[in-house]
Coordinates of C-alpha atoms and ligand atoms in Angstrom, one line a residue:
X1 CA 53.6 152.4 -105.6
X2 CA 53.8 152.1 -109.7
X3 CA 57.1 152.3 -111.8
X4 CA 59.2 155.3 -109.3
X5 CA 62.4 154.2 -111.2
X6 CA 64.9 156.4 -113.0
X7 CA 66.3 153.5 -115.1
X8 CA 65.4 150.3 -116.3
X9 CA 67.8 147.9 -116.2
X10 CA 66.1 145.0 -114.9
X11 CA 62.7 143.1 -113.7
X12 CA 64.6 142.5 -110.4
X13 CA 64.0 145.9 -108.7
X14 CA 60.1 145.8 -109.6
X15 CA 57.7 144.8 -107.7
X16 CA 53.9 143.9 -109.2
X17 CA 52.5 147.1 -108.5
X18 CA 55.3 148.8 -110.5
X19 CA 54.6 146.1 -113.5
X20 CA 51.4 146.3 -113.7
X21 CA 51.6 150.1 -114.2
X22 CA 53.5 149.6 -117.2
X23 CA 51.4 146.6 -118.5
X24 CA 48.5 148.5 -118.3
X25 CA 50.2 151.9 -120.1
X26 CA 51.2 149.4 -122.5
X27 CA 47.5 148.1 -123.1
X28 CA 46.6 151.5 -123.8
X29 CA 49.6 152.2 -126.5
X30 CA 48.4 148.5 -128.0
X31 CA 44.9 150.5 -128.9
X32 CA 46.9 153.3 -129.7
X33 CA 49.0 151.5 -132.3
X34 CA 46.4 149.7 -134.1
X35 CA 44.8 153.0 -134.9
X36 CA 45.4 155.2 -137.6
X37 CA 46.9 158.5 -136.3
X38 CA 49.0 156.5 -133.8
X39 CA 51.0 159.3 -132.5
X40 CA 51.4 160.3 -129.2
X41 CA 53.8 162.9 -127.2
X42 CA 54.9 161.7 -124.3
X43 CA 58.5 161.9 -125.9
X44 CA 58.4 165.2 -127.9
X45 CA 61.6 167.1 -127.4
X46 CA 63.2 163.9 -126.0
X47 CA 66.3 162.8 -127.2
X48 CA 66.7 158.9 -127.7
X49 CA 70.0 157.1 -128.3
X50 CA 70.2 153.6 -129.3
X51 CA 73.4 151.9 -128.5
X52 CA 73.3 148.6 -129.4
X53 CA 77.2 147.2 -128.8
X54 CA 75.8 143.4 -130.3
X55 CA 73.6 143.2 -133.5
X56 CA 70.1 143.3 -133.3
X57 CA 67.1 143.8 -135.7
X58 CA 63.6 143.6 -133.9
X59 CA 64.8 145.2 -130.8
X60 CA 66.5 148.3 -132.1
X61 CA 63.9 148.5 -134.5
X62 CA 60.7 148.3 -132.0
X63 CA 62.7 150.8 -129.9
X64 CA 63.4 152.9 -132.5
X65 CA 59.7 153.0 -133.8
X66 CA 58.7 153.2 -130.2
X67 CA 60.5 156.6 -129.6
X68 CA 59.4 157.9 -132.4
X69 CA 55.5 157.2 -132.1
X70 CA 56.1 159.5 -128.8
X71 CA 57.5 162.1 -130.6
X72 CA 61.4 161.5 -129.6
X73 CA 64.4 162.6 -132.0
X74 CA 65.5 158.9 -132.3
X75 CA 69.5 158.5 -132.7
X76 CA 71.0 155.1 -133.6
X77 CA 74.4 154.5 -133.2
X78 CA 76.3 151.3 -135.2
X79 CA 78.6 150.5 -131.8
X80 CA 80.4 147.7 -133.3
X81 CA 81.6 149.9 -136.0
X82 CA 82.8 152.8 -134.2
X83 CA 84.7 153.8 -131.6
X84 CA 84.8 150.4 -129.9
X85 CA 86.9 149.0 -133.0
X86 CA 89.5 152.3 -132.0
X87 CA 89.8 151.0 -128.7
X88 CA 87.8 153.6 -126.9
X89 CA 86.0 152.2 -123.7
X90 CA 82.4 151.8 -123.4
X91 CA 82.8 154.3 -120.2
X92 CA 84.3 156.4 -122.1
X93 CA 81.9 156.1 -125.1
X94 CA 78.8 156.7 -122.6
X95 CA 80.4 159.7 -121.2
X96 CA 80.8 161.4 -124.8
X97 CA 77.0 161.1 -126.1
X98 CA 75.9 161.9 -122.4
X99 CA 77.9 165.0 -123.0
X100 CA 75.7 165.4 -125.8
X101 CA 72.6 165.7 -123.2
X102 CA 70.2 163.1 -124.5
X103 CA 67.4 162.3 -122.6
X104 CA 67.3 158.6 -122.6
X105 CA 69.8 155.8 -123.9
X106 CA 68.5 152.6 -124.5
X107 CA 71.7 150.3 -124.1
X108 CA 72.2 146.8 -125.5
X109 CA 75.5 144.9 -124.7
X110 CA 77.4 141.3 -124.6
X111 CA 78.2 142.0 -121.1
X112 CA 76.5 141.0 -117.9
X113 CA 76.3 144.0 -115.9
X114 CA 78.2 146.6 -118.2
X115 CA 74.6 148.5 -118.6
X116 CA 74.3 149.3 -114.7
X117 CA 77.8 150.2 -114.9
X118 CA 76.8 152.7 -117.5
X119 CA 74.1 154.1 -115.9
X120 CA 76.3 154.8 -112.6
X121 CA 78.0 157.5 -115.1
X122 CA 76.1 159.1 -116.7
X123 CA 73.1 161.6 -116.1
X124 CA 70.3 160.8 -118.7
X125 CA 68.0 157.5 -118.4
X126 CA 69.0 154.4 -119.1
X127 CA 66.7 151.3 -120.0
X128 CA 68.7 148.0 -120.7
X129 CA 68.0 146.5 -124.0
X130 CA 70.1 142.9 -123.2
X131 CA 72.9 142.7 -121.0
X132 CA 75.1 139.3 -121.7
X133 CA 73.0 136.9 -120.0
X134 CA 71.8 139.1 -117.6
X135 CA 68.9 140.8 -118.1
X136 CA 66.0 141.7 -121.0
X137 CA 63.3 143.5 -119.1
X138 CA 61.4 144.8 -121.8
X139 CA 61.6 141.4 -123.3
X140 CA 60.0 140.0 -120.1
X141 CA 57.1 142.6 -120.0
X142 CA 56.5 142.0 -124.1
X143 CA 56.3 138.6 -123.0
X144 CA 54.1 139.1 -119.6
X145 CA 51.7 141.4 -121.9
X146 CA 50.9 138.8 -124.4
X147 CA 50.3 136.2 -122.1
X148 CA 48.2 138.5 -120.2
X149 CA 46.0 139.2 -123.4
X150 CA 46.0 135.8 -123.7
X151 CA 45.3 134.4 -120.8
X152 CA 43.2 137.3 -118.7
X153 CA 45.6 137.2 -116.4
X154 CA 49.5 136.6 -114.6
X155 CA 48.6 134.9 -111.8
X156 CA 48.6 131.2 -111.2
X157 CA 49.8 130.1 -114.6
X158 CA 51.9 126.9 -114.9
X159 CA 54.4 128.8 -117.8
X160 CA 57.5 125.9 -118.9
X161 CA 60.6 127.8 -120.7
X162 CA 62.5 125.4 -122.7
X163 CA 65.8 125.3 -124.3
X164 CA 69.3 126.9 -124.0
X165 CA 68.1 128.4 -120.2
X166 CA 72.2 129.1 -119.6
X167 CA 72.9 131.5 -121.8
X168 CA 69.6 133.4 -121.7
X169 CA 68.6 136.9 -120.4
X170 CA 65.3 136.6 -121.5
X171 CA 64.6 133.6 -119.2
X172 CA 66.3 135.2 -116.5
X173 CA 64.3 138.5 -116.9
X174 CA 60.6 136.1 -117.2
X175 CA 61.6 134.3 -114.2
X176 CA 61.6 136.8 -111.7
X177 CA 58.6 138.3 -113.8
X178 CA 56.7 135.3 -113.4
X179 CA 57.6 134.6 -109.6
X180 CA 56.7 137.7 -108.9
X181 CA 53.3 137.5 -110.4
X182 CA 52.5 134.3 -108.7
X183 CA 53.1 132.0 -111.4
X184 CA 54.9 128.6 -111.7
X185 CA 57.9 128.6 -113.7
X186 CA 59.0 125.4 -114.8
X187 CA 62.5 125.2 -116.8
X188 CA 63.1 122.1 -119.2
X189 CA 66.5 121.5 -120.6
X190 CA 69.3 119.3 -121.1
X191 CA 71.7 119.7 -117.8
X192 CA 74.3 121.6 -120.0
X193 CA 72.2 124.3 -121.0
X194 CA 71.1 125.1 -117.5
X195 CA 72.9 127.7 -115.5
X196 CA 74.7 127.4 -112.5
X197 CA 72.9 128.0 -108.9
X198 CA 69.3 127.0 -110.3
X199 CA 68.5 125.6 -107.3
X200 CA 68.2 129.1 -105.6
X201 CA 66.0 130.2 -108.5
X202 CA 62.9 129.1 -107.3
X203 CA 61.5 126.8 -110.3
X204 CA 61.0 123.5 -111.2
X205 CA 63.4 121.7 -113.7
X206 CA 62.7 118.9 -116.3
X207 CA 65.0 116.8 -118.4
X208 CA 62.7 115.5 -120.7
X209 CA 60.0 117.5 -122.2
X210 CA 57.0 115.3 -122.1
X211 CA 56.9 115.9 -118.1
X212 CA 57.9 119.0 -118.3
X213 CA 55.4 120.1 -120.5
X214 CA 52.5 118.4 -118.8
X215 CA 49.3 120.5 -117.9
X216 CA 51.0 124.0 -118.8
X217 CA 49.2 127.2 -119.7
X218 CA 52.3 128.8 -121.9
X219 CA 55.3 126.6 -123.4
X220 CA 58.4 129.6 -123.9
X221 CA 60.9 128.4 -126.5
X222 CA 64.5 129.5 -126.9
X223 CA 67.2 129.9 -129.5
X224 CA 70.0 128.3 -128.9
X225 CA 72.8 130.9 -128.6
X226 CA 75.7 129.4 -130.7
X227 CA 77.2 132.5 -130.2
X228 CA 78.0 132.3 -126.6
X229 CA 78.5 128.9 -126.6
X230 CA 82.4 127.4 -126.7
X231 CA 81.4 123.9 -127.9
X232 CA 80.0 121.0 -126.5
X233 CA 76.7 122.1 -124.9
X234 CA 74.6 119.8 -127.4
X235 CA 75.3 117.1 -129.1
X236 CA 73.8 118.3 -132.8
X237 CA 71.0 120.2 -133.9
X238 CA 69.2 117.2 -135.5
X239 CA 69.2 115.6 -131.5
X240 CA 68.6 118.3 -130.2
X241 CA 65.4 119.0 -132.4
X242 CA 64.6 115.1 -131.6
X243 CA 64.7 115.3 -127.8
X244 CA 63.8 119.6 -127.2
X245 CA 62.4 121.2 -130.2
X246 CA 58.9 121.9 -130.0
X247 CA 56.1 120.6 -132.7
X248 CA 52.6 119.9 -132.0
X249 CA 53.4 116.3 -130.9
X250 CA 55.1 117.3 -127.6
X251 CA 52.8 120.8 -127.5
X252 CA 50.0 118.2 -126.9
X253 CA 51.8 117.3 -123.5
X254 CA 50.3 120.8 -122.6
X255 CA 46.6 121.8 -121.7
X256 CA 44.6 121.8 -124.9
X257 CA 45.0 126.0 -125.1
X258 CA 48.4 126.3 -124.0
X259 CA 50.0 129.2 -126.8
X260 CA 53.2 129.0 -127.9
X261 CA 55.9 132.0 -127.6
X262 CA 59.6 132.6 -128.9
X263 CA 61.1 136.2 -128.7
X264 CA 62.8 135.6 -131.8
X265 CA 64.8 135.3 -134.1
X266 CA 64.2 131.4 -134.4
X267 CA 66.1 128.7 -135.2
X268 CA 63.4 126.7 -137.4
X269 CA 63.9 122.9 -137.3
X270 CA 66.0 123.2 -134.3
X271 CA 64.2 124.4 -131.2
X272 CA 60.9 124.8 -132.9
X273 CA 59.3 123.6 -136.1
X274 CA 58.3 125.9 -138.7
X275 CA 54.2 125.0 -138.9
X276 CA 54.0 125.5 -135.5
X277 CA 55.6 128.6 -135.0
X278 CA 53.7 129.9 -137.9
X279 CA 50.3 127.8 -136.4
X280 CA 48.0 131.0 -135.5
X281 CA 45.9 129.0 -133.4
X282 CA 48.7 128.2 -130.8
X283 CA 51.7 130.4 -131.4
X284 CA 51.6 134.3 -130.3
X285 CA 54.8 134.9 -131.4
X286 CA 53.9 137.5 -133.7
X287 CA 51.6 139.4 -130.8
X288 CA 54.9 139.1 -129.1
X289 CA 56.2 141.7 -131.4
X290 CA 53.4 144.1 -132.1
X291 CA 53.5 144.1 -127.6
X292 CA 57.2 144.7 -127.8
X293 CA 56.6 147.8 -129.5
X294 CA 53.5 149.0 -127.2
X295 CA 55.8 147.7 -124.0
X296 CA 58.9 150.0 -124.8
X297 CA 56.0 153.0 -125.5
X298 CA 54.8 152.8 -122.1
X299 CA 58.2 152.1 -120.6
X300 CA 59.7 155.1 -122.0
X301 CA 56.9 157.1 -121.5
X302 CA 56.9 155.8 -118.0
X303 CA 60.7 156.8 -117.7
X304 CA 60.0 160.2 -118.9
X305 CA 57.4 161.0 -116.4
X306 CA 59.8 160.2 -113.8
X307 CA 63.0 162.3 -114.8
X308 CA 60.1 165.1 -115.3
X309 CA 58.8 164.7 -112.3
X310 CA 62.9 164.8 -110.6
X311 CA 63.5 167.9 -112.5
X312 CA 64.0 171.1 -110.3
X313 CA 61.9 173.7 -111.4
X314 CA 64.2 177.0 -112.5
Ligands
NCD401 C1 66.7 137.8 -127.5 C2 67.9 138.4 -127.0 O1 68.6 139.2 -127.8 O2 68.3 138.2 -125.9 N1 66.2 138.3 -128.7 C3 65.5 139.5 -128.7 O3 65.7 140.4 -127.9 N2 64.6 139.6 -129.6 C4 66.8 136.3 -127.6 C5 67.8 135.8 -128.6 O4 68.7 136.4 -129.1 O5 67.7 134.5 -128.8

């Protein structure tokens, strides 16, 4: 069984079959984008709706391109300054452009779990975009993709995600991914920027990064999320850099080819420095964004196969 599912709201209801399917669609949309014509249809007369409740720039924007090289009519909606400053609920939001009959809504929100509440009312497809510190899939599968392309393959890799762990989606989303693929996750972090119940996560945690990075095939670095942070997680940015932030020093803790991702936007100086991220030898963090675009392709296109495929003929 492939990707069955009318929404996408997180890695945890997929199993490998189901994300390999889209990996593999998204390979093909890769080829697909590097060429000139780069159009496809697997969205034409689709109706997307970006709602993006907390700011964003590469993810509405790969979404946005992403419907559009299917053939979608691409909507974006500025959430923060509309109705949710006039006090209308985000039910009651969802329920309005539904009314409108799009096809697909690709939700974004600071909420943990607001975007399955969402997509319990209303009747179009949903994929989650980021849901408080929930859940990114489409992040995880960008992610998965490039170190795929990498790598050759998902399976027994030794992957260490490093940084601000607690307040993350998108190290909650590769988790899972990663388990689920058969790879070792290993988590390295200061204890305040861990979340609670790790234990039952099945990974390794590190303090310190020299042991944690040891022998790894992909080092995964974070931003630290000031903005869901109330104080006190770390003791400044200049320690922090010191003890977590990633140059080539500690990278050479790792196996010689180890690459280097971030899903962006980074925080150079504090969780990464700037030559490295920029170091084309090591880091794939701009891959990451050319697969984010080719991920959300095949996702959607993916997604629109199913609903098609639910349809009831007239
Ligand atoms: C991530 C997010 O929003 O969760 N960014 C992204 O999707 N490109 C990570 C982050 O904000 O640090």
């Amino acid at each position: 069984m492939g990707f069955t599912d009318r929404h996408l709201l997180g890695i945890e209801p997929l199993g490998p079959a189901a994300i390999t399917e889209i990996l593999d669609r998204a390979d093909r949309y890769v080829a697909l984008n590097r060429d000139p014509g780069r159009h496809a249809d697997a969205l034409a007369g689709a109706t997307l709706i970006n709602m993006f409740f907390e700011s964003s720039t590469r993810t509405q924007a790969s979404f946005e391109l992403a419907g559009k090289r299917l053939g979608a009519d691409v909507m974006n909606m500025a959430m923060q300054a509309s109705s949710l400053s006039k006090g209308e609920t985000l039910i009651d939001t969802a329920t309005t452009l539904n009314a409108m009959g799009p096809d697909l809504l690709v939700v974004r929100h600071p909420h943990s779990g607001a975007v399955n509440l969402l997509a319990e009312k209303v009747t179009c497809a949903v994929l989650n975009a980021g849901d408080g510190r929930h859940e990114h899939p489409t992040q995880a599968l960008l992610d998965a993709l490039t170190i795929r392309r990498a790598k050759g393959r998902l399976h027994r890799l030794s992957v260490a995600i490093c940084g601000d762990i607690a307040h993350s989606r998108v190290a909650r989303s590769n988790i899972l991914l990663l388990n689920r693929m058969e790879s070792r996750v290993r988590l390295i972090a200061p204890p305040t920027l861990l979340p609670k119940g790790i234990e039952g996560f099945g990974v390794e945690v590190f303090e310190d990064m020299e042991e944690g990075l040891r022998d790894v095939d992909v080092v995964m670095m974070l931003r630290l999320q000031r903005e869901r942070m109330d104080g006190g997680f770390v003791p400044s940015e200049r320690e922090y850099y010191h003890r977590y932030g990633l140059d080539h020093d500690k990278l050479a803790f790792a196996k010689p080819d180890a690459i280097v991702m971030h899903p962006g936007p980074m925080n150079r100086g504090v969780e990464i420095d700037g030559t490295l991220a920029d170091d084309i030898n090591r880091s794939v963090i701009r891959e990451q964004v050319e697969m984010g675009v080719a991920v959300r392709m095949a996702a959607m296109d993916l997604l629109a196969r199913n609903w098609r495929a639910a349809e009831v003929p007239a």
